[in-house]
CSV table of C-alpha atoms in Angstrom, one decimal:
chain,number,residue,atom,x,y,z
A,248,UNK,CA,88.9,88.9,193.1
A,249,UNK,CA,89.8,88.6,196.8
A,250,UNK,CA,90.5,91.9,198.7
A,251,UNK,CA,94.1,93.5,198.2
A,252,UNK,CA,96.2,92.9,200.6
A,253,UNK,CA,99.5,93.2,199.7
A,254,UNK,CA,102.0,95.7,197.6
A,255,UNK,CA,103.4,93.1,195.7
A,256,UNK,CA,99.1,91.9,194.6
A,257,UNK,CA,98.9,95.9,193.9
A,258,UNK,CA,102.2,95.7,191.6
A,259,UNK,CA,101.4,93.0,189.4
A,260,UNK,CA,97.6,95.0,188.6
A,261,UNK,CA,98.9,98.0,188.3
A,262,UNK,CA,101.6,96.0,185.4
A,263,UNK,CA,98.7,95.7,183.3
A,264,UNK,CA,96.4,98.8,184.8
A,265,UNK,CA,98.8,101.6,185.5
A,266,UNK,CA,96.8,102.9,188.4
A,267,UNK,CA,97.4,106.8,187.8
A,268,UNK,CA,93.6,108.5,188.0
A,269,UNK,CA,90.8,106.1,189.4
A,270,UNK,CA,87.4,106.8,188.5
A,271,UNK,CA,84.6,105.8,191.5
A,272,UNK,CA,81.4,105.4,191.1
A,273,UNK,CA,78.4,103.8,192.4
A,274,UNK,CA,74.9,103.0,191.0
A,275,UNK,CA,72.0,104.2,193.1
A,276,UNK,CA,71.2,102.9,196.3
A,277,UNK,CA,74.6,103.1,197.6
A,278,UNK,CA,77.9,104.9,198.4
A,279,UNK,CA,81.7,104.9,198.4
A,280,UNK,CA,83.7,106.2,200.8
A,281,UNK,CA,87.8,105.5,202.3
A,282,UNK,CA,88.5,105.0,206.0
A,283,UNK,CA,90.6,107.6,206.0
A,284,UNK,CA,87.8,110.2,204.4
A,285,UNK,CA,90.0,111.9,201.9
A,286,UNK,CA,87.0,110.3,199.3
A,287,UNK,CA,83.6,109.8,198.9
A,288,UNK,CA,80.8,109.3,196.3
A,289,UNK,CA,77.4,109.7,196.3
A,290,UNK,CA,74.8,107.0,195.0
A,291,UNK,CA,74.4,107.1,191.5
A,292,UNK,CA,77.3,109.5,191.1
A,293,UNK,CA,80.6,109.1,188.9
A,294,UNK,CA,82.6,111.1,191.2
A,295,UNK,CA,85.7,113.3,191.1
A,296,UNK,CA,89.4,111.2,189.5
A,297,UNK,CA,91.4,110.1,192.3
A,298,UNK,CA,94.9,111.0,191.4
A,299,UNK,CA,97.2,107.8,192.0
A,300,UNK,CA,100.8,109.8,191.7
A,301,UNK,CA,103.5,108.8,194.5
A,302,UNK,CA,104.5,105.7,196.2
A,303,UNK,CA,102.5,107.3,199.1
A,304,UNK,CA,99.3,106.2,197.8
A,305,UNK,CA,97.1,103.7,200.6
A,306,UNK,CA,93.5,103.9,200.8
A,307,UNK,CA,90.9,101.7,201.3
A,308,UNK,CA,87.5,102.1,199.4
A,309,UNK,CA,84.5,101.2,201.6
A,310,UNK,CA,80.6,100.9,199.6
A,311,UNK,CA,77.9,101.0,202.5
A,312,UNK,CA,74.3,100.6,200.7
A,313,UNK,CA,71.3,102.7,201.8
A,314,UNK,CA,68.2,101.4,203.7
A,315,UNK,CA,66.4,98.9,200.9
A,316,UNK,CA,69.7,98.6,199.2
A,317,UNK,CA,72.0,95.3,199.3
A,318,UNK,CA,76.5,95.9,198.3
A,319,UNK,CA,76.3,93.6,194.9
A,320,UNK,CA,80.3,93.8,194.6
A,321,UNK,CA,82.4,95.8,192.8
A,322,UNK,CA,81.5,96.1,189.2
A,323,UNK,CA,83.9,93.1,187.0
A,324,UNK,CA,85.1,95.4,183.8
A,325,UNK,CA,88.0,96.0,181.3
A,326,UNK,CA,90.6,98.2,183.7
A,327,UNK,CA,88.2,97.7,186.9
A,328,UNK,CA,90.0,97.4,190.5
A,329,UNK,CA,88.8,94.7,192.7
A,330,UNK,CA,86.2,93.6,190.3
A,331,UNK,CA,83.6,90.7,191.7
A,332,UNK,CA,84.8,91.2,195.2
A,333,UNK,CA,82.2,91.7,197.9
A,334,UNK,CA,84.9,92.9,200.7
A,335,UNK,CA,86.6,96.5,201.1
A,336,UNK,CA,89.0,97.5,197.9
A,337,UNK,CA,92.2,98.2,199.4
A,338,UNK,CA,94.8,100.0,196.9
A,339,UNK,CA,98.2,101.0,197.6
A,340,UNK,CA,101.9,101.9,196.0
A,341,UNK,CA,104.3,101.2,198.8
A,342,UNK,CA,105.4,98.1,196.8
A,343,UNK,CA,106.6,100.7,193.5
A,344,UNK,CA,110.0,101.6,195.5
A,345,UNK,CA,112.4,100.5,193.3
A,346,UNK,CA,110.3,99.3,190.5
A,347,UNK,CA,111.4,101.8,187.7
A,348,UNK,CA,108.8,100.1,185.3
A,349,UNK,CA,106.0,100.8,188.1
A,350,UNK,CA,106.7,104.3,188.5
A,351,UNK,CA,106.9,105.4,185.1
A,352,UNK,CA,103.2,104.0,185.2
A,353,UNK,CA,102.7,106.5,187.9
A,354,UNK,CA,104.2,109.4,186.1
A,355,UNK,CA,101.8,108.7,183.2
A,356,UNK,CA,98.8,111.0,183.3
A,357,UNK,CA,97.0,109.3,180.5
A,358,UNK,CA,95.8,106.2,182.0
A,359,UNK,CA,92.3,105.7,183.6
A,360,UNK,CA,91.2,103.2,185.3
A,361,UNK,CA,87.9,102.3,187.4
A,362,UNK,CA,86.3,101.4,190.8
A,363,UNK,CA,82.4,101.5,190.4
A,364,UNK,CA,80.4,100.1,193.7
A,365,UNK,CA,77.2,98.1,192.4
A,366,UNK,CA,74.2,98.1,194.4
A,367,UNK,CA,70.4,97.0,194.3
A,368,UNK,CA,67.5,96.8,196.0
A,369,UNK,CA,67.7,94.1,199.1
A,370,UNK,CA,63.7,93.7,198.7
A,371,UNK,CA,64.3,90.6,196.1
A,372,UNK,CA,65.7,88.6,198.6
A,373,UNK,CA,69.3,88.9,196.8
A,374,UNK,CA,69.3,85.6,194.6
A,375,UNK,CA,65.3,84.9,195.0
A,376,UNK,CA,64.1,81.5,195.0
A,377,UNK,CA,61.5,81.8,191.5
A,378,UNK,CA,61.7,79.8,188.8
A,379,UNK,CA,63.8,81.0,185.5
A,380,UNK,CA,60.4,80.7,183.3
A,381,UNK,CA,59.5,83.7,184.6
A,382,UNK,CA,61.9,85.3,182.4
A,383,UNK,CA,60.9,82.8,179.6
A,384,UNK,CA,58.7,84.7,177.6
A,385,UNK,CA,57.8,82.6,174.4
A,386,UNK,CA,56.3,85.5,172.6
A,387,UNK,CA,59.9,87.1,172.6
A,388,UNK,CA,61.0,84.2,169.9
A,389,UNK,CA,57.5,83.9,167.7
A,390,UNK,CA,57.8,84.2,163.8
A,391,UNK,CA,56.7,87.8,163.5
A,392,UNK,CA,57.9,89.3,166.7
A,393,UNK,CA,59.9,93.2,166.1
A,394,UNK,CA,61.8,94.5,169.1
A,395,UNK,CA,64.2,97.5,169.1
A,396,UNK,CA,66.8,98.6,171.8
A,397,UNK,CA,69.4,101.2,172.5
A,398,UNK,CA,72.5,99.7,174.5
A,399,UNK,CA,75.2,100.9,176.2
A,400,UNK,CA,78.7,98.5,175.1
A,401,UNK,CA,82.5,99.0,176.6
A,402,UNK,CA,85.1,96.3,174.9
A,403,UNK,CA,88.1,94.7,176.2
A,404,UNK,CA,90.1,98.0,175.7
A,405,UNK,CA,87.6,100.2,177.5
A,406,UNK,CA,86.0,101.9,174.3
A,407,UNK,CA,82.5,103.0,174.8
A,408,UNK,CA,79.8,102.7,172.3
A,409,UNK,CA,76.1,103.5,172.4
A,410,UNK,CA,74.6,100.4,170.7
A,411,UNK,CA,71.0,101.1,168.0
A,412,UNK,CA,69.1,98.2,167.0
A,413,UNK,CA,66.4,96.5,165.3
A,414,UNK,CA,64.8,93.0,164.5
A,415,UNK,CA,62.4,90.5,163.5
A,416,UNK,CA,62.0,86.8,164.5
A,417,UNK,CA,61.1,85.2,160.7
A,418,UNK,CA,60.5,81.4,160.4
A,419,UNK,CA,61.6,78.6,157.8
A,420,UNK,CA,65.1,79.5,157.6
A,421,UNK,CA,68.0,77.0,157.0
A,422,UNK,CA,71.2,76.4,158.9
A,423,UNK,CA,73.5,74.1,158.5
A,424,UNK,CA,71.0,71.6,157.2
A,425,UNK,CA,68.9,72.6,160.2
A,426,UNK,CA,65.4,74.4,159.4
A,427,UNK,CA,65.1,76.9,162.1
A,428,UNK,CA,63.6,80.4,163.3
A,429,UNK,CA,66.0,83.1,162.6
A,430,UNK,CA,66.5,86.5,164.9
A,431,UNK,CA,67.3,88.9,162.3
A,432,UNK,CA,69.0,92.4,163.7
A,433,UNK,CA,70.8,95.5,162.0
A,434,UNK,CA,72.5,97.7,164.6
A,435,UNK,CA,74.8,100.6,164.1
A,436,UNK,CA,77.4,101.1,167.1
A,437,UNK,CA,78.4,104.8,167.8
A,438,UNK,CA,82.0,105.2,169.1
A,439,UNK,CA,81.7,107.8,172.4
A,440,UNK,CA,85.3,108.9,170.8
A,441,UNK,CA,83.9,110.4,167.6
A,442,UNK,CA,85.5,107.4,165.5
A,443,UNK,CA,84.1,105.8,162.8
A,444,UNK,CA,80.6,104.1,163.3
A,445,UNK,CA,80.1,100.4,163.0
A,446,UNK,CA,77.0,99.3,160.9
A,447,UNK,CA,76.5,95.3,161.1
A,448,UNK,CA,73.7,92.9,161.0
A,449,UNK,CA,73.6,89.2,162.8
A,450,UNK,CA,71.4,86.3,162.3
A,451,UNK,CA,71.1,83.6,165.1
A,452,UNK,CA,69.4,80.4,163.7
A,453,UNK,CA,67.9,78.9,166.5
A,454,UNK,CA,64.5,76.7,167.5
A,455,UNK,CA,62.2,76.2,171.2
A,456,UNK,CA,61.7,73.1,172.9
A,457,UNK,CA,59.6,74.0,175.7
A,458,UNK,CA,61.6,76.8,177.3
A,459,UNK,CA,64.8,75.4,176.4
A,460,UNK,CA,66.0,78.1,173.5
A,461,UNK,CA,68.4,75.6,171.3
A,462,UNK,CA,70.5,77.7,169.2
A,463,UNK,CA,72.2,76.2,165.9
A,464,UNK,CA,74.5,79.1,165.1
A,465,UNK,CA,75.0,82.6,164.3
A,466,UNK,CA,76.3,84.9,161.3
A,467,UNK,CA,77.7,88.4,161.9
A,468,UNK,CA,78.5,90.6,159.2
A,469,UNK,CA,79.6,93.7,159.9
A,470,UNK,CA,78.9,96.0,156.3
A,471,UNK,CA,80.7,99.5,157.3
A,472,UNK,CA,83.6,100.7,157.8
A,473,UNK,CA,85.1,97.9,156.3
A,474,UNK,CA,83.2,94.2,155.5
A,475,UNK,CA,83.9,91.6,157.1
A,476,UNK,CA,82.0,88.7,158.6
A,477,UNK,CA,82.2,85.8,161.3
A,478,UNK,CA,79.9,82.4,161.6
A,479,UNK,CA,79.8,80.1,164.4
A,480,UNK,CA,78.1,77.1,163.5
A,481,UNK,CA,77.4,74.8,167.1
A,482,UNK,CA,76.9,70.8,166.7
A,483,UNK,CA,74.4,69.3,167.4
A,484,UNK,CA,73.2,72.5,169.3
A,485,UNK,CA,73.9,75.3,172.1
A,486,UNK,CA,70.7,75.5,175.0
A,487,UNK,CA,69.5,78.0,177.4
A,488,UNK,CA,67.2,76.3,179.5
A,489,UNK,CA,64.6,78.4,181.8
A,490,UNK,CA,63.3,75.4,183.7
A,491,UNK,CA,66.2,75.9,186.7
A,492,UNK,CA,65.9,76.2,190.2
A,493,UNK,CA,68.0,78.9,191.8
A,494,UNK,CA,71.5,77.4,192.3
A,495,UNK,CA,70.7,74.4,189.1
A,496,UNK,CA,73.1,74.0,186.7
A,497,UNK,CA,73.7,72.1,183.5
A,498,UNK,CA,76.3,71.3,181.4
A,499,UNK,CA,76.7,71.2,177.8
A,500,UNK,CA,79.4,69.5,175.2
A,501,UNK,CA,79.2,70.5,171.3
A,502,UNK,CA,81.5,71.1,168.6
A,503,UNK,CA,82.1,75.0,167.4
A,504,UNK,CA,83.0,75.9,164.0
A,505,UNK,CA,84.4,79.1,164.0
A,506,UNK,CA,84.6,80.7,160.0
A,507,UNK,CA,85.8,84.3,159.3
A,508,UNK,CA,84.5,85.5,156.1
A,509,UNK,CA,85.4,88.4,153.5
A,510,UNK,CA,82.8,91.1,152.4
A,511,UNK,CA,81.3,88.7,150.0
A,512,UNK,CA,80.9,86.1,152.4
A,513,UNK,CA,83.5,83.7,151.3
A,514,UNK,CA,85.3,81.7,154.6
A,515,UNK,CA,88.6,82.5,154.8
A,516,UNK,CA,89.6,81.1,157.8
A,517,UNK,CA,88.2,78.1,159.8
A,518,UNK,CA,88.7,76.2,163.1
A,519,UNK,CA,87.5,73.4,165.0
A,520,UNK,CA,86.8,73.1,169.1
A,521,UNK,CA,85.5,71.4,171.4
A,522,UNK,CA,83.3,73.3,173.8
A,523,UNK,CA,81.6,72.5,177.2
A,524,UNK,CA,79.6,75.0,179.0
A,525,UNK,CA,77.9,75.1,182.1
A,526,UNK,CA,75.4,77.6,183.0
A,527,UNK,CA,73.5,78.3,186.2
A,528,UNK,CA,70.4,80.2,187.2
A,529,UNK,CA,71.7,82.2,190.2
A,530,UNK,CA,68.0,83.5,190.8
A,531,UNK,CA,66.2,86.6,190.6
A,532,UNK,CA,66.9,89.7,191.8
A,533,UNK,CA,66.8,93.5,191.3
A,534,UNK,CA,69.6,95.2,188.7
A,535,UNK,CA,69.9,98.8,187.7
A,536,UNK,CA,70.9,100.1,184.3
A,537,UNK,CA,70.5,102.9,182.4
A,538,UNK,CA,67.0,102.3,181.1
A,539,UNK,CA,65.4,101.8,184.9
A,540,UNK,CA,65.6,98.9,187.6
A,541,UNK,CA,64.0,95.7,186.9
A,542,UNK,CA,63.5,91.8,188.7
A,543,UNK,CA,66.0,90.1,186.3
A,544,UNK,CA,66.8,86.5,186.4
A,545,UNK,CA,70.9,85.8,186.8
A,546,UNK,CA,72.8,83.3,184.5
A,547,UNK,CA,76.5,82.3,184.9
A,548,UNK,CA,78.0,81.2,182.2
A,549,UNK,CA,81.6,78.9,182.2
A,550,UNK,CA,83.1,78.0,178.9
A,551,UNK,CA,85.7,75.6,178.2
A,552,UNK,CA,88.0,74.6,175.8
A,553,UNK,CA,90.5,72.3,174.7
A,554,UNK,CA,94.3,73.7,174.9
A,555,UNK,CA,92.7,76.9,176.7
A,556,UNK,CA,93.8,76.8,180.6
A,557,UNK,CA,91.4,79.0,182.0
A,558,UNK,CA,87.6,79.0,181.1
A,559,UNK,CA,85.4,82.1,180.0
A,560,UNK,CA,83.2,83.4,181.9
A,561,UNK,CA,80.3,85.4,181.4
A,562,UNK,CA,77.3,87.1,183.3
A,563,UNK,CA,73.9,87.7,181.6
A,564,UNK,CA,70.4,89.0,183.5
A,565,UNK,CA,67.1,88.5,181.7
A,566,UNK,CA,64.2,91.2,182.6
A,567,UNK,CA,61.2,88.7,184.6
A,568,UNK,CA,57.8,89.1,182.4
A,569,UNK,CA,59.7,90.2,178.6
A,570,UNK,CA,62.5,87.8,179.3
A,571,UNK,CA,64.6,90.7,177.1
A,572,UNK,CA,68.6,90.8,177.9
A,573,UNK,CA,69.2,93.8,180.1
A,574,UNK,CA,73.0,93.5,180.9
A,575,UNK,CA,75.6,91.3,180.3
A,576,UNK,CA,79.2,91.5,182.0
A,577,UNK,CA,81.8,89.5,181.2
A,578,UNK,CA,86.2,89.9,181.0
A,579,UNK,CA,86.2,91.2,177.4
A,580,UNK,CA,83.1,93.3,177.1
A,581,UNK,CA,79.9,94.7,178.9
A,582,UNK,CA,76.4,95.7,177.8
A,583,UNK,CA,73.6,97.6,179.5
A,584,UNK,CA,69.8,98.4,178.2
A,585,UNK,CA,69.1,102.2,177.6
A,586,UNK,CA,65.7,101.4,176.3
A,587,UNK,CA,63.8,99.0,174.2
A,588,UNK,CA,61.0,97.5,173.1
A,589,UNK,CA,58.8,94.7,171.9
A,590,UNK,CA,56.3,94.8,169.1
A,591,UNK,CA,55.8,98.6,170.3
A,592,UNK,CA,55.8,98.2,173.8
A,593,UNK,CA,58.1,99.4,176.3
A,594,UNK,CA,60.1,96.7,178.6
């Protein structure tokens, strides 16, 4: 998203993200200051809530990296200002006069919203010029491979979970007529709220040709609190390839089933689409989560539909050497790696 520069841009966010307390923060190797210097945050901080309460309100958010640090943009999340954008975060309320709607959002105390600057280390180069294969590790898919992680998830409506898994890569499964390798997990996903916890298992069929990772489909059955299960089924196949370039891209056309099943695992509902992706390898370079900064290769993923006018997006960075998914952003959810492992050693 392009910088702010208007009241009336401001109006139409704040519609569907009733600025009343912002929450800045950066990741290390960088901080977050306003021209005016009535804010500021530290690297690595999540900083005092700015209060957002009067048609008063204009500031502009500045993020100025440390030495060995590059600005990576602000952070692209569920209730996130400015999200994507690499320029200065302008937000302001001038544009409420009048607009009863609009200031009731301001009188509303309740409603938190986010402004997190994302930095990382400028020695990479930014988006590198390796090869994906170094984050093509063919171990990571062998019959008999175990792996465990610990994740940190937010969803469309800003709910935070901590994420526990475990799994197994097994051989001579069937899918859809297909024999394939099957990556078998259980995870259990802890609500930070204190709600109920999720307990579900997956299985993604899939098979290797080279380094391309062709995937056949995946069944999701989540087993508490209540059952319930989903299948996508792809035709002929969906492929990650790790033979790009930085800057290659290749596009993809298959047919998705999409089957939502009862606890017993009868469908109850089906559809049909057409899909067409296209992902690129943006290149290597450094990313910081919670479980410690690694060289990560970048993949953008665009997903189209028929009789869906704008495409999906998604953002996914694979650790170089384990080739292990350490964050994924995209507009409905995000996920970052605490910890993990494979077959008993740490990535």
């Amino acid at each position: 998203m392009k910088k702010i520069q208007s009241a009336v841009v401001l109006a139409a966010i704040a519609v569907t993200a009733a600025g009343c307390r912002i929450q800045v923060s950066t990741t290390a190797g960088g901080s977050v200051s306003t021209l005016s210097g009535s804010y500021s945050c530290n690297p690595g901080e999540s900083c005092a809530e700015v209060s957002v309460m009067d048609t008063n309100f204009d500031e502009t958010f500045v993020a100025t990296p440390q030495a060995g640090f590059q600005f990576d943009g602000w952070r692209r999340r569920n209730r996130g200002f400015c999200g994507g954008s690499m320029n200065d975060c302008r937000l302001f309320t001038s544009g409420f006069v009048g607009n009863d709607i609009l200031l009731a959002f301001l009188n509303n105390p309740e409603e938190l919203f986010f402004l997190e600057a994302v930095f990382s280390s400028s020695s990479s180069g930014g988006s590198g010029d390796g090869s994906a294969s170094s984050c093509f590790n063919p171990d990571l898919y062998a019959p008999g491979t175990t792996f465990e992680f610990t994740q940190e998830e937010v969803d469309e409506e800003g709910q935070r979970f901590t994420a526990e898994g475990q799994g197994i890569v097994e051989s001579g499964a069937m899918f859809n007529g297909q024999t394939a390798n099957v990556l078998a997990v259980d995870q259990t996903l802890n609500p930070d709220d204190g709600s109920g916890v999720i307990t579900a298992e997956s299985r993604t069929y899939f098979q290797l040709d080279g380094t391309s990772y062709q995937e056949f489909g995946i069944a999701f059955i989540a087993t508490a609190p209540e059952p319930f299960g989903l299948r996508n089924t792809f035709d002929p196949f969906r492929e990650e390839r790790f033979s790009l370039m930085p800057g290659e891209s290749f596009e993809q056309t298959f047919e998705r089933t999409n089957d939502i099943l009862d606890g017993a695992g009868n469908v109850i509902i089906t559809s049909v689409v057409d899909q067409i992706e296209t992902i690129t390898f943006d290149g290597i370079e450094m990313v910081t989560v919670p479980g410690g900064t690694f060289e990560a290769c970048k993949f953008t993923e665009s997903v189209e539909q028929v009789d869906v006018p704008f495409p999906f997006q998604s953002v996914t960075w694979y650790s170089v050497g384990s080739g292990f998914p350490i964050k994924s952003e995209s507009s409905d959810e995000s996920t970052e790696l605490v910890s993990g492992s494979i077959n008993g050693v740490d990535i």
